[in-house]
XYZ file of C-alpha atoms in Angstrom:
531
model
C -26.625 18.454 -44.716
C -25.420 19.375 -41.241
C -23.601 22.672 -40.723
C -19.870 22.717 -40.333
C -18.442 22.220 -36.838
C -18.119 25.102 -34.398
C -14.560 25.945 -33.522
C -13.033 28.838 -31.618
C -15.343 31.354 -33.206
C -18.247 30.043 -31.130
C -20.252 33.017 -29.893
C -23.249 33.456 -27.636
C -26.729 34.397 -28.744
C -26.697 37.660 -26.768
C -23.090 38.051 -25.693
C -21.506 36.963 -22.422
C -22.857 37.763 -18.971
C -20.769 39.798 -16.546
C -18.638 37.565 -14.344
C -20.369 38.773 -11.196
C -23.900 38.180 -12.452
C -25.936 35.308 -11.033
C -26.084 32.428 -13.508
C -28.716 29.765 -13.864
C -28.615 26.622 -15.927
C -30.661 28.195 -18.707
C -28.623 31.429 -18.665
C -25.457 29.480 -19.253
C -27.020 27.580 -22.108
C -28.009 30.814 -23.824
C -25.209 33.209 -23.065
C -21.902 31.564 -22.181
C -19.377 32.248 -24.915
C -16.414 30.382 -23.423
C -17.696 26.969 -24.383
C -15.775 23.714 -24.476
C -13.111 23.312 -27.171
C -14.873 20.168 -28.398
C -18.308 21.781 -28.684
C -17.823 21.925 -32.436
C -17.201 18.197 -32.596
C -20.322 17.228 -30.665
C -22.653 19.828 -32.230
C -25.249 18.021 -34.302
C -24.337 14.651 -32.777
C -25.535 15.117 -29.190
C -28.843 13.320 -29.711
C -27.384 10.347 -31.529
C -27.557 6.958 -29.855
C -24.749 5.807 -27.617
C -21.818 3.920 -29.062
C -22.053 0.202 -29.564
C -20.240 -1.421 -26.572
C -17.766 -3.183 -28.835
C -16.978 0.059 -30.716
C -16.555 1.882 -27.397
C -14.216 -0.868 -26.187
C -12.104 -0.679 -29.347
C -11.887 3.105 -29.039
C -10.825 2.843 -25.406
C -8.075 0.405 -26.369
C -6.859 2.733 -29.101
C -6.643 5.574 -26.576
C -4.743 3.317 -24.186
C -2.249 2.227 -26.844
C -1.434 5.782 -27.853
C -1.562 7.590 -24.505
C -0.937 5.305 -21.542
C 2.701 4.431 -22.353
C 3.560 8.149 -22.496
C 1.631 8.991 -19.330
C 3.201 6.105 -17.429
C 6.701 6.962 -18.644
C 6.164 10.574 -17.622
C 4.993 9.725 -14.126
C 7.777 7.183 -13.640
C 10.476 9.693 -14.539
C 8.790 12.452 -12.537
C 8.900 10.352 -9.371
C 12.508 9.276 -9.933
C 13.505 12.908 -10.483
C 11.610 14.111 -7.420
C 13.193 11.451 -5.203
C 16.629 11.593 -6.808
C 17.900 13.142 -3.587
C 16.821 10.102 -1.574
C 18.341 7.708 -4.109
C 21.629 9.652 -3.968
C 21.736 9.770 -0.152
C 23.871 6.629 0.121
C 25.802 7.284 -3.112
C 27.929 10.150 -1.809
C 25.909 13.340 -2.392
C 25.923 14.195 1.331
C 29.702 13.850 1.684
C 30.614 15.507 -1.640
C 28.471 18.556 -0.891
C 29.335 18.697 2.827
C 25.690 18.534 3.886
C 24.461 18.427 7.471
C 21.307 16.479 8.345
C 19.292 19.708 8.469
C 20.652 20.874 5.130
C 19.799 17.520 3.544
C 16.236 17.804 4.874
C 16.047 21.398 3.603
C 16.863 20.222 0.088
C 13.688 18.135 0.234
C 11.813 21.226 1.411
C 13.276 23.361 -1.401
C 11.582 21.187 -4.014
C 8.153 21.818 -2.506
C 8.723 25.533 -2.006
C 9.122 25.771 -5.783
C 6.161 23.440 -6.215
C 3.815 25.577 -4.099
C 4.849 28.884 -5.670
C 4.340 27.699 -9.244
C 1.364 25.318 -9.013
C -1.124 28.226 -9.328
C 0.556 29.881 -12.341
C 0.830 26.458 -13.990
C -2.927 25.910 -13.610
C -3.646 29.254 -15.295
C -1.106 28.708 -18.066
C -2.287 25.162 -18.814
C -5.746 26.568 -19.466
C -4.398 29.301 -21.726
C -1.941 27.209 -23.771
C -1.996 23.714 -25.332
C -1.676 21.530 -22.258
C 0.419 18.684 -23.712
C 2.931 21.076 -25.288
C 3.142 23.026 -22.039
C 3.852 19.873 -20.042
C 6.491 18.761 -22.574
C 8.257 22.107 -22.141
C 8.361 21.658 -18.379
C 9.663 18.094 -18.678
C 12.531 19.494 -20.736
C 13.231 22.164 -18.110
C 13.299 19.710 -15.233
C 15.647 17.455 -17.233
C 18.112 20.341 -17.388
C 17.733 21.244 -13.709
C 18.248 17.618 -12.675
C 21.341 17.191 -14.850
C 22.883 20.397 -13.503
C 22.755 18.972 -9.967
C 25.601 16.650 -10.964
C 27.809 19.745 -11.278
C 27.050 21.013 -7.758
C 29.574 20.963 -4.926
C 27.724 22.839 -2.201
C 24.408 23.247 -0.428
C 23.482 26.569 -2.092
C 23.707 25.243 -5.646
C 21.686 22.146 -4.821
C 19.037 24.210 -3.008
C 18.533 26.504 -6.026
C 18.263 23.593 -8.473
C 15.914 21.632 -6.212
C 13.687 24.729 -6.045
C 13.637 24.986 -9.850
C 13.028 21.248 -10.167
C 9.928 21.571 -7.986
C 8.775 24.624 -9.933
C 8.914 22.785 -13.254
C 7.380 19.543 -11.968
C 4.392 21.146 -10.230
C 2.306 21.055 -13.432
C 2.580 17.293 -13.922
C -0.023 15.802 -11.566
C -2.638 18.434 -12.395
C -1.874 18.043 -16.098
C -2.242 14.264 -16.007
C -5.527 14.504 -14.053
C -6.879 16.971 -16.625
C -5.788 14.949 -19.655
C -7.266 11.743 -18.234
C -10.710 13.308 -17.826
C -10.534 14.679 -21.399
C -10.437 11.198 -22.902
C -11.907 8.751 -20.398
C -15.126 8.213 -18.451
C -15.156 8.579 -14.662
C -14.447 4.932 -13.911
C -11.870 4.685 -16.708
C -10.078 7.838 -15.566
C -10.017 6.533 -11.971
C -8.374 3.329 -13.186
C -5.877 5.128 -15.386
C -4.969 7.792 -12.849
C -4.372 4.876 -10.478
C -2.180 3.148 -13.044
C -0.102 6.247 -13.651
C 0.229 6.866 -9.914
C 1.250 3.215 -9.563
C 4.234 4.223 -11.665
C 5.545 5.870 -8.476
C 6.004 2.335 -7.174
C 7.489 1.209 -10.479
C 9.784 4.237 -10.313
C 11.000 3.165 -6.864
C 12.056 -0.171 -8.362
C 13.653 1.414 -11.451
C 15.519 3.970 -9.317
C 16.742 1.197 -7.025
C 18.139 -0.735 -9.998
C 19.871 2.405 -11.296
C 21.293 3.058 -7.821
C 22.409 -0.563 -7.533
C 24.121 -0.305 -10.912
C 25.990 2.943 -10.264
C 26.951 1.729 -6.764
C 29.277 -0.743 -8.504
C 31.328 2.163 -9.877
C 34.446 3.080 -7.948
C 33.491 5.568 -5.236
C 36.525 7.721 -6.009
C 36.072 7.698 -9.805
C 34.639 10.643 -11.724
C 31.795 11.183 -12.246
C 30.974 10.011 -8.717
C 28.242 7.470 -8.122
C 25.532 10.025 -7.258
C 26.526 12.158 -10.263
C 26.084 9.160 -12.573
C 22.601 8.690 -11.147
C 21.639 12.318 -11.895
C 23.085 12.187 -15.420
C 21.337 8.925 -16.363
C 17.925 10.074 -15.132
C 18.350 13.484 -16.806
C 18.969 11.815 -20.182
C 15.902 9.580 -19.743
C 13.785 12.650 -18.922
C 14.918 14.441 -22.080
C 13.819 11.428 -24.142
C 10.371 11.436 -22.492
C 10.042 15.196 -23.065
C 10.689 14.719 -26.796
C 8.212 11.844 -27.078
C 5.572 13.785 -25.166
C 5.925 16.820 -27.452
C 5.661 14.596 -30.519
C 2.837 12.227 -29.574
C 0.602 13.521 -26.751
C -2.599 15.332 -27.905
C -3.846 18.462 -26.139
C -7.495 17.312 -26.282
C -9.651 14.928 -28.385
C -10.058 17.526 -31.131
C -6.283 17.599 -31.741
C -5.558 13.863 -31.371
C -3.758 12.961 -34.603
C -4.149 9.234 -34.028
C -7.966 9.573 -34.157
C -10.030 10.135 -37.296
C -12.933 12.612 -37.269
C -15.574 10.041 -36.351
C -13.418 8.653 -33.553
C -12.967 12.166 -32.137
C -16.743 12.590 -32.099
C -17.124 9.195 -30.463
C -14.617 10.059 -27.727
C -16.625 13.156 -26.845
C -19.951 11.282 -26.989
C -18.607 8.760 -24.490
C -17.752 11.569 -22.057
C -21.253 13.026 -21.836
C -21.842 10.743 -18.869
C -19.095 12.569 -16.935
C -21.180 15.777 -16.859
C -18.024 17.913 -16.493
C -16.949 18.758 -20.050
C -13.437 18.495 -21.457
C -11.588 21.816 -21.824
C -12.285 25.509 -22.273
C -9.647 28.118 -23.089
C -11.467 31.098 -21.529
C -10.587 31.833 -17.894
C -13.767 32.609 -15.942
C -13.644 34.653 -12.774
C -16.939 33.389 -11.392
C -15.684 29.784 -11.620
C -12.442 30.787 -9.910
C -14.439 32.343 -7.053
C -16.764 29.341 -6.871
C -13.761 27.058 -6.443
C -12.711 28.978 -3.333
C -16.234 29.049 -1.847
C -17.000 25.366 -2.429
C -16.588 23.362 0.842
C -15.426 20.312 -1.135
C -12.313 22.205 -2.191
C -11.156 22.626 1.385
C -12.042 19.085 2.452
C -9.734 17.801 -0.269
C -7.093 20.410 0.571
C -7.023 19.357 4.219
C -6.818 15.705 3.246
C -3.890 16.423 0.895
C -1.990 18.331 3.597
C -2.181 15.507 6.123
C -2.013 12.519 3.736
C 1.385 13.648 2.478
C 3.094 13.753 5.851
C 4.302 10.326 4.701
C 6.165 12.002 1.841
C 9.411 12.648 3.722
C 10.129 8.927 3.627
C 10.937 9.418 -0.065
C 13.986 11.467 0.949
C 15.303 9.195 3.717
C 14.188 5.693 2.667
C 17.735 4.524 1.896
C 19.006 5.938 5.187
C 16.224 4.111 7.074
C 17.122 0.785 5.454
C 20.831 1.318 6.050
C 20.190 1.983 9.741
C 18.609 -1.481 10.011
C 22.216 -2.683 9.713
C 23.058 -3.008 6.009
C 25.979 -1.645 3.953
C 25.613 0.670 0.934
C 25.427 -2.047 -1.741
C 22.969 -4.100 0.328
C 20.855 -0.996 0.940
C 20.519 -0.197 -2.766
C 19.501 -3.814 -3.453
C 17.039 -3.946 -0.542
C 15.345 -0.739 -1.708
C 14.172 -2.515 -4.891
C 11.081 -4.173 -3.302
C 9.776 -0.879 -1.851
C 7.479 -0.304 -4.828
C 5.948 -3.799 -4.704
C 3.422 -3.008 -1.943
C 2.162 0.057 -3.843
C 1.825 -1.893 -7.091
C -0.180 -4.685 -5.432
C -2.418 -2.271 -3.490
C -3.228 -0.003 -6.442
C -3.719 -2.941 -8.824
C -6.267 -4.397 -6.409
C -8.036 -1.034 -6.215
C -8.257 -0.606 -9.996
C -9.847 -4.044 -10.350
C -12.391 -3.394 -7.592
C -13.367 0.074 -8.878
C -14.426 -1.516 -12.177
C -17.039 -3.595 -10.351
C -17.863 -1.026 -7.661
C -17.650 2.336 -9.488
C -18.828 4.381 -6.499
C -16.409 2.817 -4.022
C -13.522 5.307 -4.220
C -14.013 6.577 -0.675
C -14.511 3.087 0.751
C -11.355 1.845 -0.992
C -9.547 4.961 0.224
C -10.437 4.176 3.833
C -9.456 0.519 3.455
C -6.180 1.593 1.830
C -4.982 3.372 4.981
C -5.602 0.442 7.356
C -2.623 -1.861 6.458
C -0.023 0.962 6.617
C -1.432 1.989 10.005
C -0.726 -1.531 11.266
C 2.784 -1.304 9.788
C 3.397 1.914 11.743
C 2.564 0.035 14.941
C 5.071 -2.648 13.974
C 7.810 -0.103 13.249
C 7.148 1.492 16.638
C 6.965 -1.622 18.784
C 8.853 -4.480 17.092
C 12.152 -5.351 18.734
C 15.068 -3.485 17.148
C 16.868 -6.813 16.811
C 14.094 -8.093 14.517
C 15.623 -6.551 11.390
C 13.634 -8.715 8.968
C 10.303 -7.850 10.593
C 11.155 -4.137 10.589
C 12.198 -4.253 6.937
C 8.976 -6.036 5.871
C 6.849 -3.563 7.866
C 8.737 -0.718 6.165
C 8.026 -2.209 2.733
C 4.312 -2.696 3.418
C 3.767 0.834 4.707
C 3.905 1.970 1.069
C 0.514 0.332 0.497
C -0.870 3.720 1.674
C -0.722 4.767 -2.002
C -4.075 3.040 -2.602
C -5.816 5.390 -0.169
C -4.204 8.479 -1.628
C -4.752 7.602 -5.290
C -8.457 6.872 -4.771
C -8.979 10.410 -3.446
C -6.702 11.884 -6.115
C -8.881 10.252 -8.780
C -12.005 11.560 -7.024
C -10.677 15.132 -7.206
C -10.298 14.674 -10.965
C -14.006 13.915 -11.513
C -15.905 15.683 -8.716
C -15.529 19.250 -10.049
C -16.903 20.650 -13.320
C -16.238 23.870 -15.218
C -12.726 24.034 -16.616
C -11.541 27.091 -14.683
C -13.023 25.694 -11.471
C -11.538 22.270 -12.112
C -8.038 23.633 -12.755
C -8.283 25.896 -9.686
C -9.413 23.064 -7.415
C -6.650 20.817 -8.750
C -4.140 23.543 -7.947
C -5.477 24.028 -4.399
C -5.335 20.262 -3.803
C -1.738 20.184 -5.022
C -0.793 23.112 -2.782
C -2.046 20.969 0.111
C -0.037 18.056 -1.255
C 3.101 20.193 -1.408
C 2.584 21.590 2.112
C 2.341 18.067 3.510
C 5.408 16.959 1.576
C 7.366 20.041 2.619
C 6.579 19.643 6.323
C 7.288 15.907 6.186
C 10.928 16.471 5.245
C 11.580 18.312 8.513
C 10.824 15.745 11.206
C 13.428 13.184 10.176
C 15.993 14.596 12.598
C 19.334 13.120 13.581
C 18.216 13.000 17.228
C 15.346 10.592 16.385
C 17.601 8.020 14.682
C 17.830 5.093 14.346
C 14.408 4.188 15.791
C 12.602 7.285 14.422
C 9.817 7.015 16.989
C 8.569 10.603 16.534
C 8.259 10.445 12.707
C 6.398 7.116 12.835
C 3.979 8.452 15.480
C 3.270 11.482 13.274
C 2.678 9.266 10.238
C 0.393 6.914 12.200
C -1.631 9.936 13.351
C -1.885 11.175 9.761
C -3.224 7.809 8.555
C -5.895 7.910 11.267
C -6.884 11.451 10.292
C -7.026 10.460 6.607
C -9.633 7.797 7.377
C -11.712 10.397 9.237
C -11.364 12.982 6.442
C -12.394 10.545 3.706
C -15.480 9.697 5.756
C -16.352 13.411 5.926
C -15.883 13.821 2.159
C -18.125 10.864 1.405
C -20.812 12.091 3.823
C -20.820 15.515 2.156
C -21.059 14.131 -1.394
C -23.867 11.735 -0.456
C -25.746 14.601 1.210
C -25.412 16.804 -1.873
C -26.651 14.041 -4.180
C -29.676 13.420 -1.958
C -30.410 17.147 -1.806
C -30.380 17.416 -5.604
C -32.581 14.352 -5.969
C -35.077 15.877 -3.502
C -35.066 19.232 -5.348
C -35.768 17.522 -8.659
C -38.595 15.487 -7.140
C -40.146 18.577 -5.539
C -39.933 20.746 -8.660
C -41.127 17.998 -11.030
C -39.030 19.605 -13.793
C -36.782 17.747 -16.191
C -33.173 18.828 -16.500
C -32.168 20.810 -19.578
C -29.939 18.577 -21.664
C -28.919 20.989 -24.442
C -27.913 24.579 -25.035
C -27.369 26.530 -28.242
C -24.376 28.312 -29.708
C -24.125 30.336 -32.904
C -21.548 29.835 -35.593
C -20.674 32.328 -38.324
C -20.027 30.412 -41.512
C -17.614 31.400 -44.280
C -20.407 33.056 -46.292
C -21.351 35.235 -43.289
C -24.546 33.377 -42.460
C -25.240 32.339 -38.874
C -26.370 28.884 -37.828
C -27.515 27.902 -34.358
C -26.135 24.561 -33.240
C -27.439 22.347 -30.463
C -24.776 21.312 -27.942
C -25.112 19.067 -24.850
C -25.173 21.378 -21.843
C -22.155 19.807 -20.167
C -20.022 21.044 -23.073
C -20.983 24.665 -22.426
C -18.340 24.713 -19.670
C -20.618 25.008 -16.652
C -19.706 24.039 -13.096
C -20.986 21.174 -10.989
C -22.984 23.732 -8.969
C -24.661 25.166 -12.106
C -25.374 21.795 -13.692
C -28.261 20.426 -11.633
C -28.007 17.082 -13.441
C -24.511 16.587 -11.998
C -24.307 13.792 -9.422
C -21.130 13.451 -7.430
C -19.236 10.176 -7.782
C -18.306 8.513 -4.517
């Protein structure tokens, strides 16, 4: 009879090593006490045969049925909330709050100031507390902050609430990336992160329909049109917060919709990822390793520049209106904006299934069509309103390039503290790019906006270069590890041991796959970087 599962009372054979002590693969296997939260599930099952393909498929579908609707709803509402300022731009928020162009741009910046300040604390807190419950709490907070904007009548009040909105929303992307890799394999998580990010495009369509609907209200009636928009989206966010708290699991071990065998099977499927699931012990050496790993800064630099496109989310309605359309026409014409992103990301998720190591290649390809669209926006005749509008729509196909690298960040780091830290650093870069991008849509550049489009075209070109650098580095590291293994002639250690104190006081040593001992991609020599 197999011993009972290890839970949070997992201990090491000889205690934990000091954080500053050099660790090898075997040291971690023997000594690390902050093991993965699912180590108890997999203990005693690590050497069992892989799941039958049909059983694995059925399990994947069960995960999708229970989790994907919530994740997609969350990301849809998050994007609508974040870009609520842009949706309200033609609905009266500028006039009612007496905003100048610079003040309007600063409100976009305020969101990302809050985002940057709180993304680090969120990463630490999501490791310490149940991640799904923590995210649900923050959804509830942002619902309140968004709804309160409807009561504002000046720049100062809006600035404060936009700051708080960014502070509460800065845990969402990192949280979704973490949850995806807890339940899905690398290729599956890439597809599903892409699908949830595609909800940004869906959100653009949903927000446009809401804007179109409230634009039919009398402009002078109360609440005003822009206030109706804020109120409606706030109510929808509260509903999603409640559903998330009720249904979303914190990790496979706490998934109520799975039975015990299915929980074990979920974890067995993830052994191939080589990066574990979740550990609740913060580890200083992993935190330091995150900052000294070159990959971290390659991704950070990419995130900074890739998101110089982000300011369009604040001014998209103003851009369309300046093509020569009235307010009602503008709200209707903003509906197709999300279509290009949906088509591009859908194509990418199909291709990644057949070419699982093509994330970087797809990322490069994803930035080529929007680069062409930038040329069109710069050089098409201003009288060609239809051509300009179509080019503006298609520029949003850039989301394929960004989401492929976002999904790569989710699977290229191992060790839970390191992974959360690297996610946070990437998102700081994301927020910096978004924050800067709100500032170059100046009144003096309108209506042609030559300077912003030149900046965005330059960023797309740099993104292609940066993805090429990332891929070169990952390929080099994989080749180096292959050469080291060939030279040494040693086989990789596949298992480590943890001790469990049973109810009668006796101690049993349980065999656990090494990737569930919460070791980093640098420590785990069997780790090969996905491309």
